[in-house]
Amino acid sequence: MKLLRFEKGTRFKSQINYTDFNCLHTHDFWEFLLIFDGSYLHRVNDQNVTLQKNALCVIRPTDKHAMQALKETVGELNLQVSDDTVRNVFSSLSPDLYLSLQAPSYVQFYIPERSKQALMSLAHKQQSETTEQSEKELILSQMFIAVTQEILAHYRNA
């Protein structure tokens, strides 16, 4: 397997949100959304989909989307990764993976509870005020690796 290096300036960002983002938008990076509580109406590319707890969604840079909370208590983890990083990593792991994710419809599936808990643990540690910056960057990489593992497992089982 080819060794992957994350160059300086590689875009990784993570957020934990407890509300909705009901304004249609696009961006120049990939978003990996994990619903950890409640449910959302997800509008993506003129399609409405209900997202429940443990749903993992892959939002591509070209997707137009918005989320509306369907319950009072909601929460989502949002991991943002640059297109170059996603292309390089996914293409090196599986020649067709990056292209498969470019298919007309976006990707959404459910992950096991233990996987959700592991990602949430990393996210809370990454956002802790006591975590040093160098460790925060390492944790973001670990989160991307965990999401990538879930996507690979989904495609193997599909």
CSV table of N, CA and C in Angstrom, one decimal:
chain,number,residue,atom,x,y,z
A,1,MET,N,0.8,-1.2,0.0
A,1,MET,CA,0.0,0.0,0.0
A,1,MET,C,0.9,1.2,0.0
A,2,LYS,N,0.5,2.2,-0.7
A,2,LYS,CA,1.2,3.5,-0.9
A,2,LYS,C,1.1,4.3,0.4
A,3,LEU,N,2.2,4.9,0.8
A,3,LEU,CA,2.3,5.7,2.0
A,3,LEU,C,1.6,7.0,1.7
A,4,LEU,N,0.7,7.5,2.6
A,4,LEU,CA,0.0,8.8,2.4
A,4,LEU,C,0.6,9.8,3.3
A,5,ARG,N,0.8,10.9,2.8
A,5,ARG,CA,1.3,12.0,3.7
A,5,ARG,C,0.3,13.2,3.6
A,6,PHE,N,0.0,13.7,4.8
A,6,PHE,CA,-0.9,14.9,4.8
A,6,PHE,C,0.0,16.1,4.8
A,7,GLU,N,-0.1,16.9,3.7
A,7,GLU,CA,0.8,18.1,3.6
A,7,GLU,C,0.3,19.2,4.6
A,8,LYS,N,1.2,20.1,4.9
A,8,LYS,CA,0.9,21.2,5.7
A,8,LYS,C,-0.2,22.0,4.9
A,9,GLY,N,-1.2,22.5,5.6
A,9,GLY,CA,-2.2,23.3,4.9
A,9,GLY,C,-3.4,22.4,4.5
A,10,THR,N,-3.3,21.1,4.7
A,10,THR,CA,-4.4,20.2,4.4
A,10,THR,C,-5.5,20.6,5.3
A,11,ARG,N,-6.7,20.7,4.7
A,11,ARG,CA,-7.8,21.3,5.4
A,11,ARG,C,-8.6,20.2,6.1
A,12,PHE,N,-8.5,20.3,7.4
A,12,PHE,CA,-9.4,19.4,8.3
A,12,PHE,C,-10.0,20.4,9.3
A,13,LYS,N,-11.3,20.2,9.5
A,13,LYS,CA,-12.0,21.0,10.5
A,13,LYS,C,-13.1,20.2,11.0
A,14,SER,N,-13.5,20.4,12.3
A,14,SER,CA,-14.5,19.6,12.9
A,14,SER,C,-15.4,20.6,13.7
A,15,GLN,N,-16.7,20.3,13.7
A,15,GLN,CA,-17.6,21.1,14.5
A,15,GLN,C,-18.7,20.1,15.1
A,16,ILE,N,-19.2,20.4,16.3
A,16,ILE,CA,-20.3,19.7,16.9
A,16,ILE,C,-21.4,20.8,16.9
A,17,ASN,N,-22.5,20.5,16.3
A,17,ASN,CA,-23.7,21.4,16.2
A,17,ASN,C,-24.9,20.8,16.9
A,18,TYR,N,-25.6,21.7,17.6
A,18,TYR,CA,-26.9,21.3,18.2
A,18,TYR,C,-28.1,22.0,17.7
A,19,THR,N,-28.0,22.5,16.4
A,19,THR,CA,-29.1,23.2,15.8
A,19,THR,C,-29.1,22.8,14.3
A,20,ASP,N,-29.9,23.5,13.6
A,20,ASP,CA,-30.0,23.2,12.2
A,20,ASP,C,-29.3,24.3,11.4
A,21,PHE,N,-29.1,24.0,10.1
A,21,PHE,CA,-28.5,25.0,9.1
A,21,PHE,C,-29.5,25.0,7.9
A,22,ASN,N,-30.5,25.8,8.0
A,22,ASN,CA,-31.6,25.6,7.1
A,22,ASN,C,-31.5,26.5,5.8
A,23,CYS,N,-30.3,26.9,5.5
A,23,CYS,CA,-30.0,27.8,4.4
A,23,CYS,C,-29.2,26.9,3.3
A,24,LEU,N,-29.8,26.8,2.1
A,24,LEU,CA,-29.1,26.0,1.1
A,24,LEU,C,-27.8,26.6,0.8
A,25,HIS,N,-26.7,25.7,0.7
A,25,HIS,CA,-25.4,26.2,0.5
A,25,HIS,C,-24.5,25.2,-0.2
A,26,THR,N,-23.4,25.6,-0.7
A,26,THR,CA,-22.4,24.7,-1.2
A,26,THR,C,-21.1,25.2,-0.6
A,27,HIS,N,-20.0,24.4,-0.8
A,27,HIS,CA,-18.7,24.8,-0.4
A,27,HIS,C,-17.6,24.1,-1.2
A,28,ASP,N,-16.4,24.5,-0.9
A,28,ASP,CA,-15.3,23.9,-1.8
A,28,ASP,C,-14.5,22.8,-1.1
A,29,PHE,N,-15.2,22.1,-0.1
A,29,PHE,CA,-14.6,21.0,0.6
A,29,PHE,C,-15.7,19.9,0.8
A,30,TRP,N,-15.2,18.8,1.2
A,30,TRP,CA,-16.2,17.7,1.5
A,30,TRP,C,-16.6,17.8,3.0
A,31,GLU,N,-17.9,17.4,3.2
A,31,GLU,CA,-18.4,17.4,4.6
A,31,GLU,C,-18.8,16.0,4.8
A,32,PHE,N,-18.4,15.5,6.0
A,32,PHE,CA,-18.9,14.2,6.5
A,32,PHE,C,-19.7,14.5,7.7
A,33,LEU,N,-21.0,14.2,7.6
A,33,LEU,CA,-21.9,14.6,8.7
A,33,LEU,C,-22.4,13.3,9.4
A,34,LEU,N,-22.2,13.3,10.7
A,34,LEU,CA,-22.7,12.2,11.5
A,34,LEU,C,-23.8,12.7,12.4
A,35,ILE,N,-25.0,12.2,12.3
A,35,ILE,CA,-26.1,12.5,13.2
A,35,ILE,C,-25.9,11.7,14.5
A,36,PHE,N,-25.7,12.4,15.6
A,36,PHE,CA,-25.5,11.7,16.9
A,36,PHE,C,-26.7,11.8,17.8
A,37,ASP,N,-27.7,12.7,17.5
A,37,ASP,CA,-28.8,12.8,18.3
A,37,ASP,C,-30.0,13.3,17.5
A,38,GLY,N,-31.2,12.8,17.7
A,38,GLY,CA,-32.4,13.4,17.0
A,38,GLY,C,-32.4,13.0,15.6
A,39,SER,N,-33.2,13.8,14.8
A,39,SER,CA,-33.3,13.6,13.4
A,39,SER,C,-33.4,15.0,12.7
A,40,TYR,N,-33.0,14.9,11.4
A,40,TYR,CA,-33.0,16.1,10.6
A,40,TYR,C,-33.7,15.8,9.3
A,41,LEU,N,-34.3,16.8,8.7
A,41,LEU,CA,-34.7,16.8,7.3
A,41,LEU,C,-33.5,17.4,6.5
A,42,HIS,N,-32.9,16.5,5.7
A,42,HIS,CA,-31.7,17.0,4.9
A,42,HIS,C,-32.1,17.2,3.5
A,43,ARG,N,-32.0,18.4,3.0
A,43,ARG,CA,-32.3,18.8,1.6
A,43,ARG,C,-31.0,18.8,0.9
A,44,VAL,N,-30.8,17.9,-0.1
A,44,VAL,CA,-29.6,17.9,-0.8
A,44,VAL,C,-29.9,17.7,-2.3
A,45,ASN,N,-29.4,18.6,-3.1
A,45,ASN,CA,-29.6,18.5,-4.6
A,45,ASN,C,-31.1,18.2,-4.9
A,46,ASP,N,-32.0,19.0,-4.4
A,46,ASP,CA,-33.4,18.9,-4.7
A,46,ASP,C,-34.1,17.6,-4.2
A,47,GLN,N,-33.5,17.0,-3.3
A,47,GLN,CA,-34.0,15.7,-2.7
A,47,GLN,C,-34.1,15.9,-1.2
A,48,ASN,N,-35.2,15.5,-0.6
A,48,ASN,CA,-35.4,15.5,0.8
A,48,ASN,C,-35.2,14.1,1.4
A,49,VAL,N,-34.4,14.0,2.4
A,49,VAL,CA,-34.1,12.8,3.1
A,49,VAL,C,-34.1,13.0,4.6
A,50,THR,N,-34.8,12.1,5.3
A,50,THR,CA,-34.7,12.2,6.8
A,50,THR,C,-33.5,11.4,7.3
A,51,LEU,N,-32.7,12.1,8.1
A,51,LEU,CA,-31.5,11.5,8.7
A,51,LEU,C,-31.8,11.3,10.2
A,52,GLN,N,-31.6,10.0,10.6
A,52,GLN,CA,-31.8,9.6,12.0
A,52,GLN,C,-30.4,9.4,12.7
A,53,LYS,N,-30.5,9.2,14.0
A,53,LYS,CA,-29.3,8.9,14.8
A,53,LYS,C,-28.4,7.9,14.1
A,54,ASN,N,-27.1,8.1,14.1
A,54,ASN,CA,-26.1,7.2,13.5
A,54,ASN,C,-26.0,7.3,12.0
A,55,ALA,N,-26.7,8.2,11.3
A,55,ALA,CA,-26.5,8.3,9.9
A,55,ALA,C,-25.2,9.1,9.6
A,56,LEU,N,-24.5,8.6,8.6
A,56,LEU,CA,-23.3,9.2,8.1
A,56,LEU,C,-23.6,9.6,6.7
A,57,CYS,N,-23.4,10.9,6.4
A,57,CYS,CA,-23.6,11.4,5.1
A,57,CYS,C,-22.3,12.0,4.5
A,58,VAL,N,-22.2,11.8,3.2
A,58,VAL,CA,-21.0,12.3,2.5
A,58,VAL,C,-21.5,13.4,1.6
A,59,ILE,N,-21.1,14.6,1.9
A,59,ILE,CA,-21.5,15.8,1.1
A,59,ILE,C,-20.3,16.2,0.3
A,60,ARG,N,-20.5,16.2,-1.0
A,60,ARG,CA,-19.4,16.6,-1.9
A,60,ARG,C,-19.4,18.1,-2.1
A,61,PRO,N,-18.3,18.6,-2.6
A,61,PRO,CA,-18.2,20.1,-2.8
A,61,PRO,C,-19.2,20.6,-3.8
A,62,THR,N,-19.7,19.8,-4.7
A,62,THR,CA,-20.7,20.3,-5.6
A,62,THR,C,-22.2,20.2,-5.1
A,63,ASP,N,-22.4,19.5,-4.0
A,63,ASP,CA,-23.7,19.4,-3.5
A,63,ASP,C,-24.3,20.6,-2.9
A,64,LYS,N,-25.5,20.9,-3.1
A,64,LYS,CA,-26.2,22.0,-2.5
A,64,LYS,C,-27.1,21.4,-1.4
A,65,HIS,N,-27.0,21.8,-0.2
A,65,HIS,CA,-27.7,21.2,0.9
A,65,HIS,C,-28.0,22.1,2.0
A,66,ALA,N,-29.0,21.7,2.9
A,66,ALA,CA,-29.4,22.4,4.1
A,66,ALA,C,-30.0,21.3,5.0
A,67,MET,N,-30.0,21.6,6.3
A,67,MET,CA,-30.5,20.7,7.3
A,67,MET,C,-31.5,21.4,8.2
A,68,GLN,N,-32.6,20.8,8.5
A,68,GLN,CA,-33.6,21.3,9.4
A,68,GLN,C,-33.9,20.3,10.5
A,69,ALA,N,-33.8,20.7,11.7
A,69,ALA,CA,-34.1,19.8,12.8
A,69,ALA,C,-35.5,19.4,12.8
A,70,LEU,N,-35.8,18.1,13.1
A,70,LEU,CA,-37.1,17.6,13.1
A,70,LEU,C,-37.6,17.3,14.6
A,71,LYS,N,-36.6,17.3,15.5
A,71,LYS,CA,-36.9,17.1,16.9
A,71,LYS,C,-36.3,18.3,17.7
A,72,GLU,N,-36.7,18.4,18.9
A,72,GLU,CA,-36.2,19.5,19.7
A,72,GLU,C,-34.7,19.3,20.0
A,73,THR,N,-34.4,18.0,20.4
A,73,THR,CA,-33.0,17.7,20.7
A,73,THR,C,-32.3,17.0,19.5
A,74,VAL,N,-31.3,17.7,18.9
A,74,VAL,CA,-30.6,17.2,17.8
A,74,VAL,C,-29.1,17.5,18.0
A,75,GLY,N,-28.3,16.8,17.2
A,75,GLY,CA,-26.9,17.0,17.2
A,75,GLY,C,-26.2,16.4,16.0
A,76,GLU,N,-25.3,17.0,15.4
A,76,GLU,CA,-24.5,16.5,14.3
A,76,GLU,C,-23.0,16.9,14.5
A,77,LEU,N,-22.2,15.9,14.1
A,77,LEU,CA,-20.8,16.1,14.0
A,77,LEU,C,-20.4,16.4,12.5
A,78,ASN,N,-19.7,17.4,12.3
A,78,ASN,CA,-19.4,17.8,10.9
A,78,ASN,C,-17.9,17.8,10.8
A,79,LEU,N,-17.4,17.0,9.9
A,79,LEU,CA,-15.9,16.9,9.6
A,79,LEU,C,-15.7,17.4,8.2
A,80,GLN,N,-14.9,18.4,8.0
A,80,GLN,CA,-14.7,19.1,6.7
A,80,GLN,C,-13.3,18.7,6.3
A,81,VAL,N,-13.1,18.3,5.0
A,81,VAL,CA,-11.9,17.9,4.5
A,81,VAL,C,-11.7,18.4,3.0
A,82,SER,N,-10.5,18.9,2.7
A,82,SER,CA,-10.3,19.4,1.3
A,82,SER,C,-10.5,18.4,0.3
A,83,ASP,N,-10.9,18.8,-0.9
A,83,ASP,CA,-11.1,17.9,-2.0
A,83,ASP,C,-9.8,17.2,-2.4
A,84,ASP,N,-8.7,17.9,-2.4
A,84,ASP,CA,-7.4,17.2,-2.7
A,84,ASP,C,-7.1,16.1,-1.8
A,85,THR,N,-7.3,16.3,-0.5
A,85,THR,CA,-7.1,15.2,0.5
A,85,THR,C,-8.0,14.0,0.3
A,86,VAL,N,-9.3,14.3,0.1
A,86,VAL,CA,-10.2,13.2,-0.2
A,86,VAL,C,-9.8,12.4,-1.4
A,87,ARG,N,-9.5,13.2,-2.5
A,87,ARG,CA,-9.2,12.5,-3.7
A,87,ARG,C,-7.9,11.6,-3.6
A,88,ASN,N,-6.9,12.2,-2.9
A,88,ASN,CA,-5.6,11.4,-2.8
A,88,ASN,C,-5.8,10.2,-1.9
A,89,VAL,N,-6.5,10.4,-0.8
A,89,VAL,CA,-6.6,9.2,0.1
A,89,VAL,C,-7.6,8.2,-0.4
A,90,PHE,N,-8.7,8.6,-0.9
A,90,PHE,CA,-9.7,7.6,-1.4
A,90,PHE,C,-9.2,6.9,-2.7
A,91,SER,N,-8.5,7.6,-3.6
A,91,SER,CA,-8.0,7.0,-4.8
A,91,SER,C,-6.9,6.0,-4.5
A,92,SER,N,-6.1,6.3,-3.4
A,92,SER,CA,-5.0,5.4,-3.1
A,92,SER,C,-5.5,4.1,-2.4
A,93,LEU,N,-6.7,4.2,-1.7
A,93,LEU,CA,-7.2,3.0,-1.0
A,93,LEU,C,-8.0,2.1,-2.0
A,94,SER,N,-8.7,2.7,-2.9
A,94,SER,CA,-9.5,1.9,-3.8
A,94,SER,C,-9.6,2.8,-5.1
A,95,PRO,N,-9.2,2.2,-6.2
A,95,PRO,CA,-9.2,3.1,-7.5
A,95,PRO,C,-10.5,3.7,-7.8
A,96,ASP,N,-11.6,3.0,-7.5
A,96,ASP,CA,-13.0,3.5,-7.9
A,96,ASP,C,-13.7,4.2,-6.8
A,97,LEU,N,-13.1,4.3,-5.6
A,97,LEU,CA,-13.9,4.9,-4.5
A,97,LEU,C,-14.2,6.4,-4.7
A,98,TYR,N,-13.2,7.2,-5.1
A,98,TYR,CA,-13.4,8.6,-5.3
A,98,TYR,C,-14.5,8.8,-6.4
A,99,LEU,N,-14.3,8.1,-7.5
A,99,LEU,CA,-15.3,8.2,-8.6
A,99,LEU,C,-16.7,7.7,-8.1
A,100,SER,N,-16.8,6.6,-7.3
A,100,SER,CA,-18.1,6.1,-6.9
A,100,SER,C,-18.8,7.2,-6.0
A,101,LEU,N,-18.0,8.0,-5.3
A,101,LEU,CA,-18.6,9.0,-4.5
A,101,LEU,C,-19.1,10.2,-5.3
A,102,GLN,N,-18.7,10.3,-6.6
A,102,GLN,CA,-19.1,11.3,-7.5
A,102,GLN,C,-20.4,11.0,-8.2
A,103,ALA,N,-20.9,9.8,-7.9
A,103,ALA,CA,-22.2,9.3,-8.6
A,103,ALA,C,-23.3,10.4,-8.4
A,104,PRO,N,-24.3,10.3,-9.2
A,104,PRO,CA,-25.4,11.3,-9.2
A,104,PRO,C,-26.0,11.6,-7.8
A,105,SER,N,-26.3,10.5,-7.0
A,105,SER,CA,-26.9,10.7,-5.7
A,105,SER,C,-25.8,10.7,-4.7
A,106,TYR,N,-26.0,11.4,-3.6
A,106,TYR,CA,-25.0,11.5,-2.5
A,106,TYR,C,-25.1,10.2,-1.7
A,107,VAL,N,-24.1,10.0,-0.9
A,107,VAL,CA,-24.0,8.8,-0.1
A,107,VAL,C,-24.5,9.0,1.4
A,108,GLN,N,-25.3,8.1,1.8
A,108,GLN,CA,-25.8,8.1,3.2
A,108,GLN,C,-26.0,6.7,3.7
A,109,PHE,N,-25.5,6.4,4.9
A,109,PHE,CA,-25.7,5.1,5.5
A,109,PHE,C,-25.6,5.2,7.0
A,110,TYR,N,-25.9,4.1,7.7
A,110,TYR,CA,-25.8,4.1,9.1
A,110,TYR,C,-24.6,3.4,9.6
A,111,ILE,N,-24.0,3.9,10.7
A,111,ILE,CA,-22.8,3.3,11.2
A,111,ILE,C,-23.2,2.7,12.6
A,112,PRO,N,-22.4,1.7,13.0
A,112,PRO,CA,-22.7,1.1,14.3
A,112,PRO,C,-22.5,2.1,15.5
A,113,GLU,N,-23.2,1.8,16.6
A,113,GLU,CA,-23.2,2.7,17.7
A,113,GLU,C,-21.8,2.9,18.3
A,114,ARG,N,-21.0,1.8,18.3
A,114,ARG,CA,-19.6,1.9,18.8
A,114,ARG,C,-18.8,2.8,17.9
A,115,SER,N,-19.0,2.8,16.6
A,115,SER,CA,-18.3,3.7,15.7
A,115,SER,C,-18.7,5.2,16.0
A,116,LYS,N,-19.9,5.4,16.2
A,116,LYS,CA,-20.4,6.7,16.5
A,116,LYS,C,-19.8,7.2,17.8
A,117,GLN,N,-19.8,6.4,18.8
A,117,GLN,CA,-19.2,6.7,20.1
A,117,GLN,C,-17.7,7.0,20.0
A,118,ALA,N,-17.0,6.3,19.2
A,118,ALA,CA,-15.6,6.5,19.0
A,118,ALA,C,-15.3,7.9,18.4
A,119,LEU,N,-16.1,8.2,17.3
A,119,LEU,CA,-16.0,9.5,16.7
A,119,LEU,C,-16.3,10.6,17.6
A,120,MET,N,-17.4,10.4,18.4
A,120,MET,CA,-17.8,11.5,19.3
A,120,MET,C,-16.7,11.7,20.4
A,121,SER,N,-16.1,10.7,20.8
A,121,SER,CA,-15.0,10.8,21.8
A,121,SER,C,-13.9,11.6,21.3
A,122,LEU,N,-13.5,11.3,20.0
A,122,LEU,CA,-12.4,12.0,19.4
A,122,LEU,C,-12.8,13.5,19.2
A,123,ALA,N,-14.0,13.7,18.8
A,123,ALA,CA,-14.5,15.1,18.6
A,123,ALA,C,-14.5,15.9,19.8
A,124,HIS,N,-14.9,15.3,20.9
A,124,HIS,CA,-14.9,16.1,22.2
A,124,HIS,C,-13.5,16.3,22.7
A,125,LYS,N,-12.6,15.4,22.5
A,125,LYS,CA,-11.2,15.6,22.9
A,125,LYS,C,-10.6,16.6,22.0
A,126,GLN,N,-10.9,16.6,20.7
A,126,GLN,CA,-10.3,17.6,19.8
A,126,GLN,C,-10.8,19.0,20.1
A,127,GLN,N,-12.0,19.2,20.6
A,127,GLN,CA,-12.5,20.5,20.9
A,127,GLN,C,-12.2,21.0,22.3
A,128,SER,N,-11.6,20.1,23.1
A,128,SER,CA,-11.3,20.5,24.5
A,128,SER,C,-10.3,21.6,24.6
A,129,GLU,N,-10.5,22.5,25.5
A,129,GLU,CA,-9.6,23.6,25.7
A,129,GLU,C,-8.3,23.1,26.2
A,130,THR,N,-8.2,22.0,26.8
A,130,THR,CA,-7.0,21.5,27.4
A,130,THR,C,-6.1,20.7,26.4
A,131,THR,N,-6.7,20.4,25.2
A,131,THR,CA,-5.9,19.7,24.2
A,131,THR,C,-5.0,20.7,23.4
A,132,GLU,N,-3.7,20.3,23.3
A,132,GLU,CA,-2.8,21.2,22.6
A,132,GLU,C,-3.1,21.2,21.1
A,133,GLN,N,-2.7,22.2,20.4
A,133,GLN,CA,-3.0,22.4,19.0
A,133,GLN,C,-2.4,21.2,18.2
A,134,SER,N,-1.2,20.8,18.5
A,134,SER,CA,-0.6,19.7,17.7
A,134,SER,C,-1.4,18.4,17.8
A,135,GLU,N,-1.9,18.2,19.0
A,135,GLU,CA,-2.7,17.0,19.3
A,135,GLU,C,-4.1,17.2,18.6
A,136,LYS,N,-4.7,18.4,18.6
A,136,LYS,CA,-5.9,18.6,17.9
A,136,LYS,C,-5.8,18.2,16.4
A,137,GLU,N,-4.7,18.6,15.8
A,137,GLU,CA,-4.5,18.3,14.4
A,137,GLU,C,-4.4,16.8,14.2
A,138,LEU,N,-3.7,16.1,15.0
A,138,LEU,CA,-3.6,14.6,15.0
A,138,LEU,C,-5.0,14.0,15.1
A,139,ILE,N,-5.8,14.5,16.0
A,139,ILE,CA,-7.1,13.9,16.3
A,139,ILE,C,-8.0,14.1,15.0
A,140,LEU,N,-7.9,15.3,14.4
A,140,LEU,CA,-8.7,15.5,13.1
A,140,LEU,C,-8.3,14.4,12.1
A,141,SER,N,-7.0,14.1,12.0
A,141,SER,CA,-6.6,13.1,11.1
A,141,SER,C,-7.2,11.7,11.5
A,142,GLN,N,-7.2,11.4,12.8
A,142,GLN,CA,-7.8,10.2,13.3
A,142,GLN,C,-9.3,10.1,12.9
A,143,MET,N,-10.0,11.2,13.1
A,143,MET,CA,-11.4,11.3,12.7
A,143,MET,C,-11.6,11.0,11.3
A,144,PHE,N,-10.8,11.5,10.4
A,144,PHE,CA,-10.9,11.3,9.0
A,144,PHE,C,-10.6,9.8,8.6
A,145,ILE,N,-9.6,9.2,9.3
A,145,ILE,CA,-9.4,7.8,9.1
A,145,ILE,C,-10.5,7.0,9.5
A,146,ALA,N,-11.2,7.3,10.7
A,146,ALA,CA,-12.3,6.5,11.1
A,146,ALA,C,-13.5,6.6,10.2
A,147,VAL,N,-13.7,7.8,9.6
A,147,VAL,CA,-14.8,8.0,8.7
A,147,VAL,C,-14.5,7.2,7.4
A,148,THR,N,-13.3,7.3,7.0
A,148,THR,CA,-12.8,6.6,5.8
A,148,THR,C,-13.0,5.1,5.9
A,149,GLN,N,-12.7,4.5,7.1
A,149,GLN,CA,-13.0,3.1,7.4
A,149,GLN,C,-14.4,2.8,7.3
A,150,GLU,N,-15.3,3.6,7.8
A,150,GLU,CA,-16.7,3.4,7.7
A,150,GLU,C,-17.2,3.4,6.2
A,151,ILE,N,-16.7,4.3,5.5
A,151,ILE,CA,-17.1,4.4,4.0
A,151,ILE,C,-16.6,3.1,3.3
A,152,LEU,N,-15.4,2.7,3.6
A,152,LEU,CA,-14.8,1.5,2.9
A,152,LEU,C,-15.7,0.3,3.3
A,153,ALA,N,-16.1,0.2,4.6
A,153,ALA,CA,-16.9,-0.9,5.1
A,153,ALA,C,-18.3,-0.9,4.4
A,154,HIS,N,-18.8,0.3,4.2
A,154,HIS,CA,-20.1,0.4,3.5
A,154,HIS,C,-20.0,-0.1,2.1
A,155,TYR,N,-19.0,0.3,1.4
A,155,TYR,CA,-18.8,-0.1,0.0
A,155,TYR,C,-18.5,-1.6,-0.1
A,156,ARG,N,-17.8,-2.2,0.8
A,156,ARG,CA,-17.6,-3.6,0.8
A,156,ARG,C,-18.8,-4.4,1.0
A,157,ASN,N,-19.7,-3.9,1.9
A,157,ASN,CA,-21.0,-4.6,2.2
A,157,ASN,C,-22.1,-4.3,1.3
A,158,ALA,N,-22.0,-3.3,0.4
A,158,ALA,CA,-23.1,-2.9,-0.5
A,158,ALA,C,-23.3,-3.8,-1.6
